[in-house]
Short mmCIF file of C-alpha atoms and ligand atoms in Angstrom, two decimals:
data_model
loop_
_atom_site.label_atom_id
_atom_site.label_comp_id
_atom_site.label_asym_id
_atom_site.label_seq_id
_atom_site.Cartn_x
_atom_site.Cartn_y
_atom_site.Cartn_z
CA MET A 1160 62.46 -31.54 14.04
CA PRO A 1161 59.30 -33.09 15.38
CA HIS A 1162 56.55 -32.27 13.85
CA PRO A 1163 54.63 -28.72 14.88
CA THR A 1164 52.07 -29.23 17.52
CA THR A 1165 48.42 -28.24 17.50
CA TYR A 1166 47.34 -27.34 20.21
CA ARG A 1167 44.01 -27.40 21.87
CA PHE A 1168 42.85 -25.49 24.37
CA SER A 1169 40.22 -26.28 27.06
CA PHE A 1170 38.76 -23.57 30.22
CA GLY A 1171 36.71 -24.54 32.66
CA PRO A 1172 32.42 -23.33 32.91
CA TRP A 1173 33.35 -21.45 35.80
CA ASN A 1174 34.87 -18.68 33.35
CA ILE A 1175 31.78 -17.36 31.77
CA SER A 1176 31.10 -16.12 35.16
CA GLU A 1177 28.75 -12.91 36.37
CA GLY A 1178 30.97 -10.83 37.27
CA ALA A 1179 30.42 -11.40 42.14
CA ASP A 1180 33.92 -9.70 43.67
CA PRO A 1181 33.85 -9.99 47.42
CA PHE A 1182 32.75 -6.59 47.45
CA GLY A 1183 29.78 -6.32 44.83
CA PRO A 1184 27.07 -8.43 43.67
CA GLU A 1185 26.64 -10.02 40.43
CA VAL A 1186 26.65 -7.49 37.44
CA ARG A 1187 25.63 -9.69 34.47
CA PRO A 1188 23.01 -12.28 34.10
CA VAL A 1189 24.23 -15.90 34.90
CA THR A 1190 24.50 -18.09 31.65
CA PRO A 1191 23.13 -21.54 32.64
CA HIS A 1192 25.39 -24.00 31.57
CA GLU A 1193 24.10 -25.30 29.27
CA SER A 1194 24.35 -22.65 27.02
CA LYS A 1195 27.81 -21.56 28.29
CA PHE A 1196 28.91 -25.91 26.26
CA ALA A 1197 27.26 -24.11 22.22
CA LEU A 1198 29.97 -21.76 23.57
CA TYR A 1199 33.44 -23.56 22.90
CA ARG A 1200 33.30 -24.25 19.82
CA PRO A 1201 33.04 -21.05 18.45
CA LEU A 1202 35.63 -19.93 20.75
CA GLY A 1203 38.45 -22.47 19.23
CA PHE A 1204 38.05 -24.59 22.47
CA GLU A 1205 37.36 -28.70 22.74
CA GLY A 1206 38.08 -29.02 26.38
CA VAL A 1207 36.45 -28.72 29.24
CA GLN A 1208 37.06 -28.83 32.70
CA PHE A 1209 34.30 -29.71 34.98
CA HIS A 1210 33.80 -29.70 38.67
CA ASP A 1211 32.11 -32.29 39.85
CA ASP A 1212 29.01 -30.03 40.70
CA ASP A 1213 29.49 -28.02 37.13
CA VAL A 1214 28.88 -32.30 36.11
CA VAL A 1215 26.38 -33.12 39.29
CA PRO A 1216 24.60 -29.62 40.42
CA ASP A 1217 23.89 -29.37 43.93
CA LEU A 1218 25.60 -32.84 44.18
CA ASP A 1219 25.54 -33.26 47.86
CA ALA A 1220 21.58 -34.07 47.53
CA GLN A 1221 22.10 -36.24 44.93
CA THR A 1222 21.25 -39.87 45.55
CA PRO A 1223 23.78 -42.46 43.41
CA ALA A 1224 21.92 -43.02 41.33
CA GLN A 1225 21.22 -39.88 39.91
CA ILE A 1226 24.64 -38.41 39.86
CA ALA A 1227 24.93 -41.64 37.62
CA ALA A 1228 21.85 -40.80 35.44
CA LYS A 1229 22.87 -37.00 35.28
CA SER A 1230 26.52 -38.12 34.13
CA VAL A 1231 25.93 -40.24 31.57
CA ALA A 1232 23.22 -36.64 29.83
CA VAL A 1233 26.91 -33.95 30.03
CA ALA A 1234 28.63 -37.06 28.55
CA GLN A 1235 26.34 -37.39 25.99
CA MET A 1236 25.37 -32.81 25.43
CA LEU A 1237 29.91 -33.07 25.58
CA LYS A 1238 29.92 -35.92 22.35
CA ASN A 1239 27.19 -33.83 20.57
CA GLN A 1240 28.73 -30.78 20.60
CA GLY A 1241 32.32 -32.52 19.71
CA LEU A 1242 33.80 -32.03 23.27
CA THR A 1243 36.21 -33.75 25.78
CA PRO A 1244 35.26 -33.30 29.37
CA GLU A 1245 39.65 -32.60 30.74
CA PHE A 1246 39.74 -33.87 34.29
CA VAL A 1247 36.12 -33.19 37.26
CA ALA A 1248 38.10 -31.12 40.66
CA PRO A 1249 36.20 -32.00 43.92
CA ARG A 1250 34.53 -28.90 44.62
CA LEU A 1251 36.04 -29.61 48.56
CA TRP A 1252 35.82 -25.54 49.62
CA PHE A 1253 31.47 -24.99 49.45
CA ALA A 1254 30.07 -26.84 51.85
CA PRO A 1255 29.94 -26.43 55.75
CA GLN A 1256 31.32 -29.70 56.09
CA THR A 1257 34.88 -28.25 54.82
CA VAL A 1258 35.25 -24.44 56.54
CA ASP A 1259 38.57 -25.56 57.75
CA GLY A 1260 39.82 -27.72 54.76
CA GLY A 1261 38.38 -31.41 53.93
CA TYR A 1262 41.55 -34.09 54.21
CA THR A 1263 43.80 -32.25 55.79
CA SER A 1264 40.37 -30.65 58.40
CA ASN A 1265 41.01 -31.40 62.54
CA SER A 1266 37.66 -32.90 62.53
CA ALA A 1267 36.62 -36.64 61.29
CA GLY A 1268 34.00 -35.94 60.11
CA ASP A 1269 34.20 -33.57 58.03
CA ARG A 1270 37.19 -35.70 57.10
CA GLN A 1271 35.00 -37.73 56.31
CA TYR A 1272 32.89 -35.39 54.28
CA ALA A 1273 36.30 -35.32 51.74
CA TRP A 1274 36.88 -38.71 51.08
CA ASP A 1275 33.02 -39.15 49.99
CA ARG A 1276 32.79 -36.48 47.71
CA THR A 1277 35.71 -37.57 46.22
CA LYS A 1278 34.89 -41.06 46.07
CA LYS A 1279 31.80 -39.40 44.57
CA CYS A 1280 33.80 -37.22 42.00
CA LEU A 1281 35.83 -39.63 40.93
CA ASP A 1282 32.45 -41.97 40.38
CA ILE A 1283 31.51 -38.82 37.84
CA ALA A 1284 35.12 -38.13 36.20
CA LYS A 1285 34.94 -42.27 35.47
CA ALA A 1286 31.35 -42.04 34.00
CA VAL A 1287 32.52 -38.72 31.74
CA GLY A 1288 35.29 -39.95 30.16
CA SER A 1289 37.73 -37.82 31.71
CA LYS A 1290 41.41 -39.77 32.68
CA ALA A 1291 42.23 -37.17 35.52
CA ILE A 1292 40.15 -35.10 38.72
CA VAL A 1293 42.12 -31.88 39.78
CA LEU A 1294 43.13 -31.33 43.55
CA TRP A 1295 42.62 -27.80 43.39
CA LEU A 1296 43.40 -28.30 47.34
CA ALA A 1297 41.32 -24.97 48.71
CA ARG A 1298 41.40 -25.10 52.34
CA GLU A 1299 44.03 -27.81 52.76
CA GLY A 1300 46.51 -25.01 55.05
CA SER A 1301 45.81 -23.35 58.09
CA TYR A 1302 44.98 -19.21 58.58
CA ILE A 1303 47.52 -19.17 62.27
CA ARG A 1304 50.10 -21.78 62.42
CA GLU A 1305 49.28 -23.59 65.82
CA ALA A 1306 45.47 -24.65 64.34
CA LYS A 1307 46.91 -28.19 63.04
CA SER A 1308 49.83 -30.06 62.95
CA ALA A 1309 51.78 -29.70 59.70
CA LYS A 1310 53.25 -32.98 59.17
CA LEU A 1311 50.17 -34.83 60.13
CA ALA A 1312 48.51 -33.05 57.08
CA TYR A 1313 50.77 -33.38 54.97
CA GLU A 1314 50.48 -37.35 55.62
CA ARG A 1315 46.76 -37.15 55.66
CA LEU A 1316 47.09 -35.33 52.19
CA LEU A 1317 49.36 -38.60 51.29
CA THR A 1318 46.78 -40.94 52.75
CA ALA A 1319 43.76 -39.40 50.51
CA ILE A 1320 45.51 -39.49 47.16
CA ASN A 1321 46.87 -43.41 47.85
CA GLN A 1322 42.84 -44.14 49.12
CA MET A 1323 42.03 -42.20 45.13
CA LEU A 1324 44.48 -43.81 42.82
CA ASP A 1325 43.00 -47.41 44.62
CA TYR A 1326 39.50 -46.30 44.98
CA ASP A 1327 40.61 -45.51 40.66
CA LYS A 1328 43.31 -48.21 38.86
CA SER A 1329 42.97 -45.78 35.60
CA ILE A 1330 43.01 -41.78 37.27
CA GLU A 1331 45.27 -39.52 37.19
CA ILE A 1332 45.62 -36.92 39.45
CA TRP A 1333 46.90 -33.82 38.30
CA ILE A 1334 48.01 -31.79 42.25
CA GLU A 1335 46.82 -27.19 41.49
CA PRO A 1336 49.37 -25.79 43.69
CA LYS A 1337 48.46 -22.48 45.40
CA PRO A 1338 50.41 -20.03 47.47
CA ASN A 1339 47.01 -18.34 49.52
CA GLU A 1340 44.00 -17.69 49.28
CA PRO A 1341 41.65 -18.85 50.24
CA THR A 1342 43.34 -19.97 53.08
CA ASP A 1343 46.61 -17.52 54.94
CA MET A 1344 48.62 -20.63 54.22
CA ALA A 1345 48.47 -23.31 51.73
CA TYR A 1346 50.08 -27.07 52.74
CA VAL A 1347 51.17 -27.57 48.84
CA PRO A 1348 52.12 -24.16 47.41
CA THR A 1349 53.84 -25.26 44.94
CA ALA A 1350 55.38 -27.63 41.77
CA GLY A 1351 58.07 -28.78 45.39
CA HIS A 1352 55.38 -29.93 47.23
CA ALA A 1353 53.11 -31.01 44.26
CA LEU A 1354 55.87 -33.47 43.17
CA ALA A 1355 57.34 -35.23 46.73
CA LEU A 1356 53.06 -35.78 47.05
CA ALA A 1357 53.87 -37.85 43.67
CA TYR A 1358 56.75 -40.11 44.22
CA ALA A 1359 55.39 -40.69 47.52
CA SER A 1360 51.57 -42.01 46.48
CA GLN A 1361 52.33 -46.12 45.53
CA ASP A 1362 51.50 -45.15 41.90
CA HIS A 1363 53.62 -41.70 41.23
CA LYS A 1364 52.99 -42.65 37.57
CA ARG A 1365 49.32 -41.17 37.56
CA VAL A 1366 50.02 -38.11 40.53
CA LYS A 1367 50.87 -35.20 38.84
CA GLY A 1368 51.53 -31.20 38.46
CA LEU A 1369 48.22 -28.46 36.74
CA ILE A 1370 50.24 -25.45 36.94
CA GLU A 1371 48.48 -22.42 36.97
CA THR A 1372 50.48 -19.25 36.09
CA ALA A 1373 48.69 -16.59 38.85
CA HIS A 1374 49.72 -19.12 41.84
CA ALA A 1375 53.17 -19.76 40.02
CA LEU A 1376 53.52 -16.20 40.31
CA LEU A 1377 51.00 -15.79 44.30
CA ALA A 1378 53.74 -17.44 45.81
CA ASN A 1379 56.74 -15.11 43.71
CA LEU A 1380 57.59 -18.23 41.06
CA ASP A 1381 58.73 -17.64 37.68
CA PRO A 1382 55.76 -20.03 35.75
CA SER A 1383 57.43 -20.71 32.95
CA ASP A 1384 60.33 -22.63 35.42
CA GLU A 1385 56.94 -23.97 37.31
CA MET A 1386 56.07 -25.95 33.93
CA ALA A 1387 60.17 -26.29 33.15
CA PHE A 1388 60.05 -28.67 36.67
CA CYS A 1389 57.37 -30.39 36.80
CA LEU A 1390 58.52 -30.95 32.30
CA ALA A 1391 61.54 -32.40 33.06
CA HIS A 1392 59.60 -35.04 35.35
CA ASP A 1393 57.20 -35.58 32.44
CA LYS A 1394 54.53 -34.16 34.62
CA LEU A 1395 52.45 -31.34 33.63
CA GLY A 1396 49.56 -32.66 33.54
CA SER A 1397 47.65 -29.22 32.23
CA VAL A 1398 47.99 -26.05 32.71
CA HIS A 1399 46.31 -23.30 33.69
CA LEU A 1400 47.64 -20.02 32.35
CA ASN A 1401 46.48 -16.96 32.88
CA ASP A 1402 48.67 -13.28 34.10
CA GLN A 1403 48.55 -11.71 37.77
CA ASN A 1404 50.05 -7.99 38.30
CA GLY A 1405 51.96 -8.89 41.09
CA LEU A 1406 51.48 -9.85 44.91
CA LYS A 1407 47.67 -9.62 45.25
CA TYR A 1408 44.44 -11.65 45.00
CA ASP A 1409 44.42 -14.29 42.78
CA GLN A 1410 42.98 -11.81 39.60
CA ASP A 1411 43.28 -14.12 37.03
CA LYS A 1412 43.98 -11.09 34.12
CA ASN A 1413 44.68 -12.47 30.35
CA PHE A 1414 47.73 -14.84 29.69
CA GLY A 1415 50.11 -12.44 28.42
CA GLY A 1416 48.22 -9.68 29.71
CA ALA A 1417 50.90 -8.77 33.09
CA ASN A 1418 53.50 -9.18 32.15
CA LEU A 1419 53.82 -10.13 28.55
CA ARG A 1420 57.45 -11.64 28.52
CA ALA A 1421 56.83 -13.82 30.80
CA ALA A 1422 53.54 -15.51 28.85
CA PHE A 1423 56.65 -15.79 26.22
CA ASN A 1424 59.07 -17.74 28.62
CA GLN A 1425 55.86 -20.32 29.03
CA VAL A 1426 54.28 -20.19 25.16
CA LEU A 1427 58.92 -21.34 24.86
CA VAL A 1428 59.69 -24.02 28.31
CA LEU A 1429 55.22 -25.32 26.62
CA GLU A 1430 57.24 -25.37 23.23
CA ASP A 1431 60.62 -26.48 24.06
CA GLY A 1432 58.89 -28.95 26.50
CA GLY A 1433 57.51 -32.01 23.83
CA TYR A 1434 54.04 -30.32 26.16
CA GLY A 1435 50.43 -30.94 23.96
CA HIS A 1436 51.76 -33.52 21.54
CA ARG A 1437 50.20 -36.37 23.44
CA GLY A 1438 46.73 -33.98 23.40
CA GLU A 1439 47.62 -32.65 26.82
CA PHE A 1440 45.58 -29.43 26.81
CA ILE A 1441 45.75 -25.12 26.69
CA GLY A 1442 44.19 -24.46 30.03
CA LEU A 1443 42.85 -21.12 30.21
CA ASP A 1444 41.59 -19.80 33.79
CA VAL A 1445 40.99 -16.67 33.49
CA LYS A 1446 38.05 -13.73 34.75
CA THR A 1447 36.69 -11.86 33.00
CA MET A 1448 36.50 -8.14 33.12
CA ARG A 1449 33.64 -6.51 36.43
CA THR A 1450 33.69 -3.97 33.61
CA GLN A 1451 32.54 -5.47 30.42
CA ALA A 1452 29.60 -4.53 29.24
CA GLY A 1453 27.31 -8.06 26.97
CA SER A 1454 25.53 -11.18 28.43
CA PRO A 1455 28.13 -13.52 28.81
CA VAL A 1456 31.49 -12.07 28.36
CA THR A 1457 33.91 -15.00 26.16
CA ALA A 1458 36.25 -12.14 24.80
CA HIS A 1459 38.83 -13.10 28.09
CA LEU A 1460 39.07 -16.66 26.73
CA LYS A 1461 39.40 -15.72 22.42
CA ASN A 1462 41.56 -13.21 23.54
CA SER A 1463 43.65 -14.70 25.30
CA ARG A 1464 43.95 -17.58 23.03
CA GLU A 1465 44.70 -15.65 20.49
CA ILE A 1466 47.34 -14.03 22.77
CA PHE A 1467 49.35 -17.55 23.22
CA LEU A 1468 48.72 -18.47 19.61
CA LEU A 1469 51.06 -15.68 18.91
CA LEU A 1470 53.39 -15.62 21.21
CA VAL A 1471 53.86 -19.12 19.48
CA ASP A 1472 54.48 -17.96 16.69
CA LYS A 1473 57.24 -15.66 18.15
CA ALA A 1474 58.77 -18.61 19.97
CA ARG A 1475 59.15 -20.89 16.89
CA SER A 1476 60.50 -17.79 15.24
CA TYR A 1477 62.77 -17.44 17.64
CA ASP A 1478 66.31 -17.91 16.62
CA ARG A 1479 67.57 -20.86 18.54
CA LYS A 1480 71.39 -20.35 16.98
CA LEU A 1481 71.93 -16.72 17.61
CA VAL A 1482 70.49 -17.98 21.27
CA GLN A 1483 72.87 -20.36 21.23
CA GLN A 1484 75.49 -18.37 20.06
CA LEU A 1485 75.15 -16.07 22.46
CA ARG A 1486 74.58 -18.39 25.16
CA ASP A 1487 77.97 -20.14 24.31
CA ASN A 1488 79.74 -15.96 24.83
CA ARG A 1489 77.91 -15.67 28.03
CA ASP A 1490 76.95 -13.03 26.54
CA TYR A 1491 72.96 -12.44 28.08
CA GLU A 1492 72.94 -8.87 27.48
CA ALA A 1493 72.77 -9.29 23.79
CA LEU A 1494 70.39 -11.87 24.29
CA GLU A 1495 67.92 -10.26 26.22
CA MET A 1496 67.88 -7.44 24.09
CA TYR A 1497 67.48 -9.91 20.74
CA THR A 1498 64.88 -11.20 22.92
CA ILE A 1499 63.82 -8.23 23.35
CA ARG A 1500 63.08 -6.82 19.44
CA HIS A 1501 62.06 -10.26 18.42
CA LEU A 1502 58.74 -9.47 20.93
CA LEU A 1503 58.31 -6.33 19.37
CA GLY A 1504 59.28 -7.37 15.88
CA ALA A 1505 61.83 -4.81 15.90
CA ARG A 1506 64.09 -4.93 12.99
C1 3MF B 2743 41.94 -21.01 42.16
C2 3MF B 2743 41.41 -21.92 41.11
C3 3MF B 2743 41.05 -22.85 40.69
C4 3MF B 2743 41.14 -24.76 39.92
C5 3MF B 2743 39.31 -24.69 39.96
C6 3MF B 2743 40.33 -26.09 39.51
C7 3MF B 2743 38.18 -21.33 40.10
O1 3MF B 2743 42.43 -20.09 42.46
O2 3MF B 2743 42.79 -21.20 40.24
O3 3MF B 2743 39.31 -22.00 39.83
O4 3MF B 2743 41.39 -24.44 39.16
O5 3MF B 2743 38.84 -25.13 41.58
O6 3MF B 2743 40.92 -26.70 39.76
MG1 MG B 2744 43.07 -22.69 38.71
#
């Protein structure tokens, strides 16, 4: 038996939020980024996930020298706090140039903006010492089918990925698939699409997937299978564990909060797939409930981490011999009952 993995946890500063939603404003005062970083270690987290402008605010208005200086300052702050930058993601969904997508926009000017912004993101990743960037392809899709050529869009995505691999010869690119929201239909909705792009690229070893529970569920897929698919290709760069109650808006609920058994199966796949042995992070992408009092609210992060660790205990005490025997006997009724009893702690 290999040593049990000691998991390392990460989250992004956006996970400590003020509670605004499309129907109402903030309900808590803003917590400045600088004070968020001090919260990581005490909560049991050591990895920080960034958007490019979480590192360098107002990025589009900064000169290269300003970008470099700010990145160095953030790298130093991380060092002082004992934190590791897990990834940096180009925010390609906020600027006026990304209203109809970046890499797949019909406008050559917008595509140029997307590439310029991506280069800044790659520079920032290098400067803060992050080994990966994440592509959550928020607006690379369409609201109506006739709006874009999907074939051309896939070709443009591949070209953009190859340009990134070329621009930075050591960076890894982790694609975070999501089937919809904000677009009606996204071009990279599943792990299968992400890995197909990876294999088509000029250096596939550096292109991987980041699987988010809620995004897989929005695609009506099982998140543990999406993770297993990436693991089978040695291409699970990271995870965004959370939960989702059915096919509705992206909820980012606490891990296991909607479906404990599905959460257990994700933990089982990560455990059995050797995830984390090379320092991969257990990333959480969870949103605090708008109803929660206090500021800053961090209970959802602490709780999701604890739920994960409780499920690791369940995964480690899951009787593999019995499971094998029940599989051999093809007695899935008994296997299901054993699993439920195990999860409920029933004797
Ligand atoms: C959107 C997401 C995003 C991404 C983040 C980093 C706000 O549904 O999940 O979180 O995870 O942009 O890629
Ligand atoms: Mg996410």
